[in-house]
Amino acid sequence: MRANYRVNSGVRFEVLSKDQLQEMFDGVLHVMDKIGLDVHHDRAREILAGAGARVEGKRVQIPPHVVKRSLATAPRSFTIYARDGNPAHDIHIGPGRSHFGPGPTPPNFIDIETLERRPYVRDDARIVATVCDALPNIDFCESLGTISDVHTDLAASYEFATMFPKTSKPIVAWSYGWDDSNDIHQIAVAEAGGQEAFEKRPNYVHYCEPLSPLVSTFEAVDKVIFAAEHGVPVIFTTCALAGGTAPVTPAGIIIQTTAESFMGLVLSQTIRPGLPFFMGGVLSVMDMSAMILTYGAPELSLMMAGATELAHYCGIPLWQTGGCTDSKCLDEQASLEGSLSVFFSALSGGDLCHDVGYTESGMTGSILQTVMMDEAIGYSRRICRGIEVNEETLAVDVIQDVGPDGHYLYHDHTMRHFKTEFWYPNLCDRRNFEEWDADGQKPMRDRVVERTREIAATHEPSPVRPETEKAIAEIMEAAEERVKDKS
Amino acid sequence: MSQILEQIATGIIGGDIQGVEKLVQKALDEGQEAETILQNGLIVGMAEVGKRFKAAQMFIPEVLRAAKSMHGGQELLRPLLAGDKAGRAGKIVIGTVQGDLHDIGKNLVGMLCEGAGFEVVDLGFDAPPDKFTEAIKTHQPDIVAMSALLTTTMRAMGYTLKAIEEAGLRDKVKVMVGGAPVDAEFAERIGADGYGHNAVSGAEVARNLIEAG
Amino acid sequence: MSEILQQITTAVMQGKKDEIAQIAQQAIDEGSGAEDILYKGLMPGMDYVSVEFKAGRVFVPEVMRSARAMLNVMEVIKPLMVEKGISMVGKVLLGTVKGDLHDIGKNLVGMMCEGAGFEVRNLGINVEPEKFVEAVKEFEPDIVGMSALLTTTMRSMGDTVKALEEAGVRDRVQIMIGGAPVSQAFADKIGVAYAPDAAAAADKAKELIANSR
Amino acid sequence: MMVNRHNYDVNATPTFRVLSEDQIEAIYYASLRVLYETGVRVYDSEGVDVAQSGGAIVEDTTEKSSLVKVPHYMVDKARATVPSKVVVIGPDRKHRMELYKNQIYYGGGSDTPYTIDPYTGERRRSTYNDVKNCARIAQALPNYDFHMSLGITQDTAVGTYDRWQYLAMLEGTSKPINITAVDIEGVRDQLEMAYIRVGGKEEWRKGPIFTLYIEPVSPLSHSQEVIQKLLFCCDNHIPFVYTPCPLAGATAPTTLAGLLVQALAESLFGIVLSQLRNPGAQIIIGGLMSNMDMLSTIYSYGSPEMALLSAAYTDITKWLRVPEYETAGCSDAKLFDEQAAMEGAINIATSGLIGGNMIHDVGYLDSGLTSCPELMVASDEMIDMVKRILQGIPVTPEAMALDVMEQVGPGGHFMEHDHTYERFKTEIWRPKLIDRQNWENWNMAGGKRYGERVHDRVVEILEAETEPLLDDAMYQELRRVCELADARHKDEELDVKMFV
């Protein structure tokens, strides 16, 4: 019998100490209170003023107690449900868990047949949803593109309408504004069986993106209001560039983006206390030569890990970023950049890690990258699971049994554990040279393409209810009607 | 095919060591021919195991279990089987060569060869050339298999082959080699008859050498 | 005289934004003309910076400094230029289109164009088509540059082009566009020029000027 | 007002741990039990005598070996004298490794039978020239702190390959080297070569220029060669790496904790024996532990378990206060591809985070059978990225930049601010071969994959004119040691040009 014994369940990773986190949190409160943010939305400013904010023109300053009140009502743990009731597809947000999925809105897509870069089209949404549904380490779905072959105003509506029937994993939805948010919500509600049922088991999350530095745009705020009024879990995340739209120092950018995100927090919690809220955002550096927001920088991993710890310190989940790259093709750079950020995201326990499948600094979505990163996520998850230490795993008796110069291949202990202790890859090739050689010397990217095509061609996601199919058709018809006079 | 033979095959696949022995005994008690039990039960099961392993549906520890069950069943049948080999695929003398203490690869090959129906004589690791020649004289194997994990100890394979030649035994046995740094080119250079690039292929090569006579 | 112009060039290259105005004043006092200061002092410095930037040896914040240094001198010599009727390479009017609050890319373009010797007027973000029209009439630019970061606001680019046409000023200016979702294909569709990034935008501006003259 | 913070914890770097202190102790005490109750097999009578003289129980003695059981107090005693810090300095007296606690140094791996030809991309047997080329690449890469051969010379005699290999490395690099030796004569010759290179025995004592790689066989077996090398190192002030290579599921328990128990018992025996022989003898324990892939039967160099075990073992060695031999930058891929990048990136990250001291095998492919110059160059960049992450997030008023945000204000930008100008070069990591251009520019530049750019860099390094590291006289002197060794081995058949 042991006493006073403490174990690590999984590995331990920490970027910031508690004291440092408190100091950064105080910095966030300072920014919100003393500098304030510009909020380009009249009604939002009214709501915020009602909650105790000081409003002058567009500038909104929020005192610390108002922020803290909102933090107190926002939950740390909750569930986003699979639309079909498949518990394996539910996402349980809470300490020590990280989840992964693609990202929204790149203009381009890598065609999985021709492997060429071209504008994102509607059928790509189907492919992305189908493949995400099948991948073992992808937990939620996002489109990886903005549909270019439908009416511009309906890109988001069509995106959701196309993806929703093709995956039962929760979708993170993106939209332009109120109308298409409503299209999306009606589809989700139809499947859930009504607004009340939806609120009990929300099956999607809404994504809103304000601006850095310290600007809440009309659309982003409008969508938060929509989400709060309809009980949709919400993400409020800026996309800041250290050295461009945020301080060049990691502590500075984390503080600024947190303040930007907290504007959405206060707004959403004021409208609907208890609404699940994800703090953002995408934190990376501006490459001072290429003038891009880099999606492959080591700073992204570092800053996102710091932001995750700050969010958790504040008691709310984080919208993480990883599995993305600045590479223009499926290559070694895409793999190493994506793998590093995925690994650090998993280590830090970012609650929803998105952009798995972003390439070319977010300009091109690639489901091939997602498929490749699925492997890196599985790999990272095995490491994060750590090492279990107990009498059975210490195996002193087994070592005694086998003895010097023996082997463990026949041992019962091996039979008991070899499947759970070891991770088995899908894409990493561990055959010896001769077998690999005989099979055509394929690099991993070839296997990625093969696997992607195979999944896209063969995977059958669980269908939506027939009523939902009908509802989707009606909702989209009404939407077309709504925009028919706009160019 | 009778039900009991199917059960034996299933037992092999499941690596049920005791179960297979019991079933083989039962089949004998029921009056089945030993040769039938071997061909339509044990070997059928093991063939399936090989197939599943290649398809990544079975893992090495399971394959080794299956091999052991196969071996157990076969031992029961052996006295009843006709012919000088008594149902065996052949006899192998196996060892890790002199100077090399790594024997995990050699162990794997040995176990898989047993599963393939061979009688295996294991000389252990760090086995000098004369230990091999002695063993050939004593056990009269069909095949001598040598393993090495180090580039430096690979040369002991050459020395051993030479010793076998000098003892006038070279034409009595087939010689196969394997191990991480060994490749087909090297095997050819020292005059071995076969090369296995991993444990599974080692067992296959052994079978092919026997079939080729 | 050329020594002091050399000093100005060096000060631009090194981004000495505070010291440079003094050096320029000294140059004027010593009898340098505005044209010399601009074309033999400032521009060679900016050309160097621009080449180094494209080679990846000088970085955005440094280019910013150099551009700022140049602008500080421009403040000093502007009255002289007006007096003598000396013009810059050209005039560029910039803005992020209506509905879009993204600023950073457009600011980079502004800086690069300034560095290339253009006079730049920046209309800021969320710029209505009418505001572009007004500014074209008043500022009389050679080039109008528009930026958008959102797919939805890309439409405003088309609207702005239309508004310029309707106001009858479309043929007085060249138009170029840029921003993450913007492509050559889209630019072709609305009949304007396209630049994939800020450095390319400055080159494009120069090219448009050269073609128009 | 200047106010200092106190009672304030600072994470100066990210912190990473696999095992809690209680778990480390559970593993440690379990290995003490293995050492005493199961024992280790020792195939060297001198080694057995040394152990016995220190109090070990010797049983089951055969013609070749004995079972040696080590009581706990012997381990305690050895731990009291084993150095917590080992220093190795390259022959240029500049590149140095201070191996202790959380110091990290990256370097290659030893003796792969194959190398990927840097020009043709084909896998073939490694030659003297390959070893020299890998050393030259290591010399050129800033994140390589030490070197190992990354190829076994196979166009020299097998019995003396190690001297030639060392000569090839000395021709290519002036960084510290972890050598291998074919036998005790090989160590002796290479030590002589090191004396020549560094200017005599006294100079060596000031800072040894190599460590010797010694590998006992798992489970729990210590060959004559291994023990003899260990004793020789203890007697001659040679720091050495004592690293078993247990394979979970084959030569060690399948459960990772069990593997750690066994590996630690194997290392502790090395510590005990070395400290009995010469208290203060410099030993580095490791470090290469992984699982057998149960489908392919390979020793996996790219598995997450490898990364995890190496990190966990570092936790243990830090607790023991003994320098650690970590493993990273390696893969099971057969060429430098996305798999090699993925496995390499993550295991480089874990090794850097955990702070393993001497992190080897950077550049290994094909489960340790093939060395790859491209993976070396790519790893250099990955290590650089990880080092950026290791700088952590300083939380100071300057870094928090609240005043800067106020000056810039909502909707502004930071590109022109002094705060950015003064820091961007240190805060923003610059890639070397990673490409961040936009699609148009990348496409215009030829649209190359990362692997192609890495390949170009390899060729560039190899074709660059560099000053020879050895002057002709020294080269001849070193070469003479190799030739004398060849002369002693000239009667061995099958030896010369065995492979190539």
XYZ file of N, CA and C in Angstrom, chain A residues 120-274:
465
model
N -12.203 27.453 -54.499
C -12.992 26.479 -53.741
C -14.422 26.437 -54.275
N -14.923 25.234 -54.531
C -16.292 25.120 -55.036
C -17.153 24.302 -54.072
N -18.442 24.305 -54.365
C -19.400 23.714 -53.437
C -19.122 22.245 -53.149
N -18.747 21.494 -54.166
C -18.529 20.065 -53.960
C -17.349 19.806 -53.019
N -16.462 20.773 -52.929
C -15.332 20.607 -52.008
C -15.825 20.502 -50.560
N -16.902 21.231 -50.261
C -17.467 21.169 -48.903
C -17.926 19.741 -48.587
N -18.507 19.104 -49.604
C -18.938 17.709 -49.418
C -17.730 16.808 -49.139
N -16.691 16.996 -49.938
C -15.496 16.156 -49.774
C -14.872 16.376 -48.390
N -14.749 17.634 -48.012
C -14.131 17.945 -46.719
C -14.937 17.309 -45.582
N -16.253 17.457 -45.632
C -17.087 16.908 -44.564
C -16.991 15.385 -44.523
N -17.028 14.762 -45.691
C -16.981 13.296 -45.748
C -15.657 12.778 -45.192
N -14.573 13.412 -45.601
C -13.260 12.940 -45.156
C -13.091 13.192 -43.653
N -13.511 14.359 -43.196
C -13.395 14.655 -41.756
C -14.209 13.662 -40.934
N -15.362 13.304 -41.470
C -16.212 12.356 -40.752
C -15.489 11.037 -40.532
N -14.658 10.662 -41.483
C -13.994 9.355 -41.412
C -12.677 9.371 -40.642
N -12.029 10.529 -40.560
C -10.685 10.544 -39.971
C -10.734 10.327 -38.460
N -9.941 9.392 -37.958
C -10.054 9.031 -36.539
C -9.645 10.136 -35.568
N -8.783 11.046 -35.994
C -8.308 12.062 -35.057
C -8.848 13.458 -35.335
N -9.783 13.553 -36.256
C -10.438 14.836 -36.500
C -11.779 14.792 -35.776
N -12.015 15.812 -34.948
C -13.171 15.759 -34.058
C -14.313 16.661 -34.494
N -13.973 17.749 -35.179
C -15.041 18.630 -35.668
C -14.738 19.000 -37.112
N -15.740 19.603 -37.754
C -15.593 19.871 -39.177
C -15.725 21.361 -39.464
N -14.911 21.804 -40.389
C -15.019 23.146 -40.934
C -14.713 23.036 -42.413
N -15.025 24.075 -43.201
C -15.100 23.858 -44.644
C -13.782 23.875 -45.388
N -12.773 24.576 -44.862
C -11.493 24.772 -45.564
C -11.634 25.624 -46.818
N -12.719 26.431 -46.903
C -12.803 27.289 -48.081
C -14.084 28.093 -48.138
N -14.072 29.120 -48.987
C -15.284 29.888 -49.254
C -15.780 29.493 -50.635
N -17.011 29.016 -50.685
C -17.551 28.504 -51.948
C -17.645 29.633 -52.961
N -17.074 29.403 -54.140
C -17.012 30.474 -55.135
C -18.065 30.329 -56.226
N -18.691 29.153 -56.305
C -19.604 28.948 -57.436
C -21.081 29.043 -57.041
N -21.372 29.831 -55.990
C -22.769 30.145 -55.652
C -22.839 31.654 -55.441
N -24.042 32.141 -55.244
C -24.191 33.569 -54.960
C -23.324 33.935 -53.749
N -22.547 35.016 -53.876
C -21.580 35.370 -52.835
C -22.217 35.417 -51.444
N -23.404 35.969 -51.357
C -24.036 36.102 -50.040
C -24.403 34.751 -49.434
N -24.459 33.730 -50.283
C -24.924 32.432 -49.777
C -23.796 31.418 -49.624
N -22.557 31.882 -49.760
C -21.427 30.954 -49.666
C -21.476 30.173 -48.355
N -21.736 30.878 -47.260
C -21.727 30.213 -45.955
C -22.934 29.298 -45.785
N -24.081 29.746 -46.282
C -25.287 28.916 -46.152
C -25.115 27.609 -46.920
N -24.616 27.721 -48.148
C -24.407 26.512 -48.947
C -23.337 25.615 -48.325
N -22.361 26.242 -47.763
C -21.291 25.480 -47.126
C -21.873 24.589 -46.026
N -22.682 25.183 -45.165
C -23.245 24.410 -44.051
C -24.239 23.376 -44.565
N -25.079 23.828 -45.516
C -26.090 22.915 -46.065
C -25.440 21.707 -46.728
N -24.255 21.902 -47.284
C -23.556 20.801 -47.963
C -22.825 19.907 -46.966
N -22.223 20.519 -45.964
C -21.425 19.721 -45.019
C -22.290 18.948 -44.024
N -23.362 19.593 -43.573
C -24.142 19.041 -42.460
C -24.598 17.601 -42.695
N -25.118 17.285 -43.897
C -25.539 15.889 -44.101
C -24.368 14.927 -44.272
N -23.164 15.449 -44.463
C -22.031 14.587 -44.785
C -21.103 14.311 -43.597
N -21.441 14.856 -42.457
C -20.682 14.487 -41.266
C -21.568 14.617 -40.039
N -21.418 13.702 -39.131
C -22.168 13.844 -37.880
C -21.261 14.392 -36.792
N -20.021 14.705 -37.148
C -19.177 15.406 -36.190
C -19.640 16.857 -36.126
N -19.558 17.482 -34.952
C -20.013 18.873 -34.850
C -19.278 19.758 -35.864
N -20.011 20.719 -36.403
C -19.437 21.642 -37.379
C -19.194 22.981 -36.700
N -18.074 23.594 -37.020
C -17.878 24.985 -36.636
C -18.278 25.814 -37.852
N -19.375 26.549 -37.681
C -19.941 27.263 -38.821
C -19.405 28.673 -38.884
N -19.275 29.137 -40.115
C -18.844 30.502 -40.346
C -19.912 31.157 -41.200
N -20.133 32.454 -41.049
C -21.142 33.126 -41.877
C -20.756 34.579 -42.034
N -21.475 35.268 -42.961
C -21.204 36.690 -43.164
C -21.934 37.550 -42.138
N -23.173 37.188 -41.874
C -23.961 38.058 -41.000
C -25.212 37.370 -40.492
N -26.223 38.152 -40.247
C -27.425 37.656 -39.583
C -28.185 36.653 -40.439
N -28.390 36.995 -41.721
C -29.265 36.169 -42.559
C -28.719 34.766 -42.773
N -27.479 34.697 -43.158
C -26.950 33.342 -43.399
C -26.726 32.600 -42.082
N -26.470 33.328 -40.997
C -26.409 32.665 -39.690
C -27.736 31.984 -39.408
N -28.788 32.682 -39.798
C -30.117 32.136 -39.562
C -30.364 30.901 -40.431
N -29.922 30.928 -41.692
C -30.053 29.738 -42.552
C -29.401 28.531 -41.869
N -28.175 28.767 -41.429
C -27.397 27.696 -40.807
C -28.119 27.160 -39.574
N -28.575 28.107 -38.761
C -29.208 27.696 -37.514
C -30.483 26.895 -37.785
N -31.237 27.311 -38.797
C -32.484 26.598 -39.089
C -32.194 25.148 -39.498
N -31.119 24.950 -40.241
C -30.753 23.584 -40.646
C -30.420 22.740 -39.410
N -29.609 23.320 -38.530
C -29.196 22.592 -37.331
C -30.389 22.279 -36.435
N -31.281 23.250 -36.319
C -32.462 23.075 -35.471
C -33.394 22.022 -36.048
N -33.490 22.003 -37.376
C -34.356 21.012 -38.008
C -33.914 19.601 -37.635
N -32.629 19.378 -37.666
C -32.112 18.044 -37.336
C -32.262 17.761 -35.844
N -32.027 18.781 -35.017
C -32.108 18.587 -33.564
C -33.542 18.333 -33.127
N -34.513 18.803 -33.908
C -35.910 18.630 -33.545
C -36.441 19.816 -32.763
N -36.110 20.991 -33.215
C -36.661 22.194 -32.578
C -35.626 22.954 -31.780
N -35.945 24.246 -31.535
C -35.020 25.133 -30.831
C -34.705 24.630 -29.424
N -35.730 24.152 -28.740
C -35.533 23.710 -27.362
C -34.587 22.499 -27.313
N -34.861 21.577 -28.226
C -34.014 20.386 -28.302
C -32.576 20.785 -28.662
N -32.455 21.770 -29.548
C -31.128 22.238 -29.933
C -30.384 22.809 -28.733
N -31.087 23.593 -27.934
C -30.414 24.221 -26.799
C -29.931 23.182 -25.796
N -30.656 22.058 -25.716
C -30.201 20.980 -24.830
C -28.994 20.265 -25.412
N -29.008 20.079 -26.718
C -27.917 19.348 -27.378
C -27.430 20.118 -28.596
N -26.713 21.227 -28.372
C -26.241 22.009 -29.516
C -25.313 21.165 -30.393
N -25.505 21.243 -31.709
C -24.735 20.382 -32.616
C -23.799 21.155 -33.532
N -23.666 22.460 -33.313
C -22.641 23.198 -34.053
C -22.177 24.385 -33.211
N -21.093 24.985 -33.646
C -20.506 26.132 -32.958
C -20.402 27.253 -33.979
N -20.609 28.482 -33.538
C -20.525 29.581 -34.497
C -19.217 30.347 -34.334
N -18.643 30.700 -35.488
C -17.325 31.333 -35.532
C -17.457 32.807 -35.912
N -16.891 33.704 -35.087
C -16.940 35.132 -35.372
C -15.538 35.708 -35.290
N -15.209 36.567 -36.249
C -13.857 37.087 -36.296
C -13.813 38.612 -36.325
N -13.505 39.220 -35.181
C -13.308 40.668 -35.138
C -11.899 41.013 -35.627
N -11.498 42.242 -35.470
C -10.249 42.729 -36.055
C -9.221 43.126 -35.014
N -7.951 42.972 -35.405
C -6.864 43.484 -34.578
C -6.345 44.766 -35.192
N -5.861 45.728 -34.432
C -5.949 45.736 -32.972
C -7.249 46.345 -32.451
N -7.873 45.606 -31.544
C -8.920 46.138 -30.684
C -10.118 46.726 -31.418
N -10.568 46.052 -32.473
C -11.750 46.509 -33.182
C -12.763 45.368 -33.258
N -13.997 45.644 -32.808
C -15.064 44.672 -32.984
C -15.896 45.125 -34.174
N -15.814 44.379 -35.288
C -16.516 44.787 -36.499
C -18.015 44.518 -36.373
N -18.786 45.151 -37.204
C -20.242 44.992 -37.144
C -20.635 43.528 -37.310
N -20.096 42.882 -38.360
C -20.516 41.506 -38.650
C -20.169 40.562 -37.509
N -18.952 40.702 -37.008
C -18.524 39.795 -35.939
C -19.451 39.938 -34.734
N -19.752 41.161 -34.397
C -20.598 41.413 -33.227
C -22.037 40.975 -33.498
N -22.493 41.245 -34.707
C -23.856 40.860 -35.072
C -24.038 39.349 -34.917
N -23.011 38.594 -35.323
C -23.081 37.135 -35.246
C -23.058 36.657 -33.798
N -22.304 37.348 -32.966
C -22.304 36.979 -31.543
C -23.698 37.185 -30.963
N -24.311 38.301 -31.341
C -25.660 38.565 -30.825
C -26.614 37.474 -31.308
N -26.472 37.120 -32.592
C -27.320 36.053 -33.127
C -27.109 34.758 -32.325
N -25.861 34.390 -32.155
C -25.545 33.139 -31.463
C -26.082 33.160 -30.034
N -25.872 34.272 -29.355
C -26.316 34.356 -27.962
C -27.831 34.261 -27.888
N -28.507 34.916 -28.797
C -29.972 34.892 -28.751
C -30.526 33.517 -29.116
N -29.745 32.734 -29.854
C -30.240 31.422 -30.274
C -29.562 30.255 -29.562
N -28.767 30.567 -28.561
C -28.166 29.492 -27.762
C -27.100 28.698 -28.501
N -26.405 29.349 -29.407
C -25.357 28.650 -30.158
C -23.998 28.920 -29.502
N -23.266 27.864 -29.152
C -21.918 28.082 -28.606
C -21.106 28.924 -29.583
N -20.296 29.827 -29.050
C -19.712 30.809 -29.946
C -18.207 30.981 -29.746
N -17.529 31.242 -30.860
C -16.089 31.523 -30.855
C -15.911 32.971 -31.276
N -15.109 33.730 -30.541
C -14.862 35.123 -30.903
C -13.355 35.298 -30.961
N -12.826 35.328 -32.185
C -11.376 35.201 -32.313
C -10.796 36.149 -33.343
N -9.807 36.895 -32.941
C -9.097 37.707 -33.921
C -7.948 36.904 -34.502
N -7.363 37.467 -35.515
C -6.286 36.826 -36.238
C -5.161 37.852 -36.249
N -4.348 37.862 -35.206
C -3.418 38.976 -35.036
C -2.024 38.624 -35.526
N -1.336 39.614 -36.040
C 0.049 39.427 -36.485
C 0.975 40.177 -35.541
N 1.819 39.438 -34.866
C 2.792 40.110 -34.006
C 3.714 40.946 -34.872
N 3.829 42.218 -34.536
C 4.664 43.111 -35.330
C 3.892 43.830 -36.424
N 2.645 43.389 -36.685
C 1.817 44.040 -37.687
C 0.600 44.654 -37.034
N -0.298 43.784 -36.577
C -1.506 44.284 -35.932
C -1.506 44.018 -34.430
N -0.392 43.614 -33.903
C -0.276 43.389 -32.457
C 1.186 43.589 -32.068
N 1.449 43.762 -30.764
C 2.841 43.897 -30.343
C 3.661 42.699 -30.811
N 4.921 42.925 -31.057
C 5.783 41.892 -31.602
C 6.147 40.849 -30.546
N 5.935 41.190 -29.281
C 6.297 40.294 -28.185
C 5.142 39.337 -27.873
N 5.450 38.085 -27.567
C 4.389 37.104 -27.304
C 3.432 37.540 -26.191
N 3.962 38.056 -25.087
C 3.082 38.460 -23.991
C 2.124 39.547 -24.468
N 2.630 40.466 -25.263
C 1.808 41.566 -25.754
C 0.684 41.093 -26.650
N 0.994 40.208 -27.581
C -0.046 39.769 -28.525
C -1.099 38.923 -27.795
N -0.657 38.151 -26.824
C -1.634 37.330 -26.090
C -2.597 38.237 -25.331
N -2.049 39.241 -24.684
C -2.904 40.169 -23.929
C -3.886 40.864 -24.873
N -3.377 41.329 -25.990
C -4.257 42.067 -26.900
C -5.371 41.188 -27.470
N -5.016 40.003 -27.950
C -6.052 39.145 -28.549
C -7.049 38.670 -27.504
N -6.563 38.494 -26.288
C -7.486 38.086 -25.228
C -8.488 39.214 -24.968
N -8.004 40.437 -24.915
C -8.906 41.567 -24.725
C -9.915 41.634 -25.869
N -9.429 41.407 -27.086
C -10.326 41.442 -28.256
C -11.406 40.380 -28.142
N -10.979 39.210 -27.688
C -11.923 38.116 -27.562
C -12.904 38.357 -26.404
N -12.403 38.957 -25.342
C -13.243 39.189 -24.163
C -14.391 40.157 -24.468
N -14.233 40.987 -25.482
C -15.360 41.832 -25.873
C -16.546 40.954 -26.251
N -16.270 39.900 -27.023
C -17.317 38.949 -27.387
C -17.832 38.189 -26.184
N -16.920 37.905 -25.269
C -17.317 37.195 -24.046
C -18.333 38.014 -23.260
N -18.010 39.277 -23.020
C -18.888 40.116 -22.208
C -20.245 40.280 -22.905
N -20.182 40.488 -24.203
C -21.424 40.664 -24.954
C -22.301 39.414 -24.878
N -21.673 38.266 -25.153
C -22.466 37.033 -25.166
C -22.999 36.679 -23.783
N -22.188 36.867 -22.763
C -22.625 36.508 -21.411
C -23.663 37.495 -20.884
N -23.614 38.717 -21.397
C -24.628 39.688 -20.972
C -25.976 39.310 -21.572
N -25.950 38.902 -22.834
C -27.210 38.522 -23.483
C -27.718 37.188 -22.934
N -26.833 36.235 -22.831
C -27.233 34.910 -22.348
C -26.157 34.351 -21.419
N -26.293 34.619 -20.109
C -25.297 34.080 -19.165
C -25.237 32.565 -19.295
N -24.015 32.022 -19.298
C -23.863 30.571 -19.369
C -23.665 30.044 -20.769
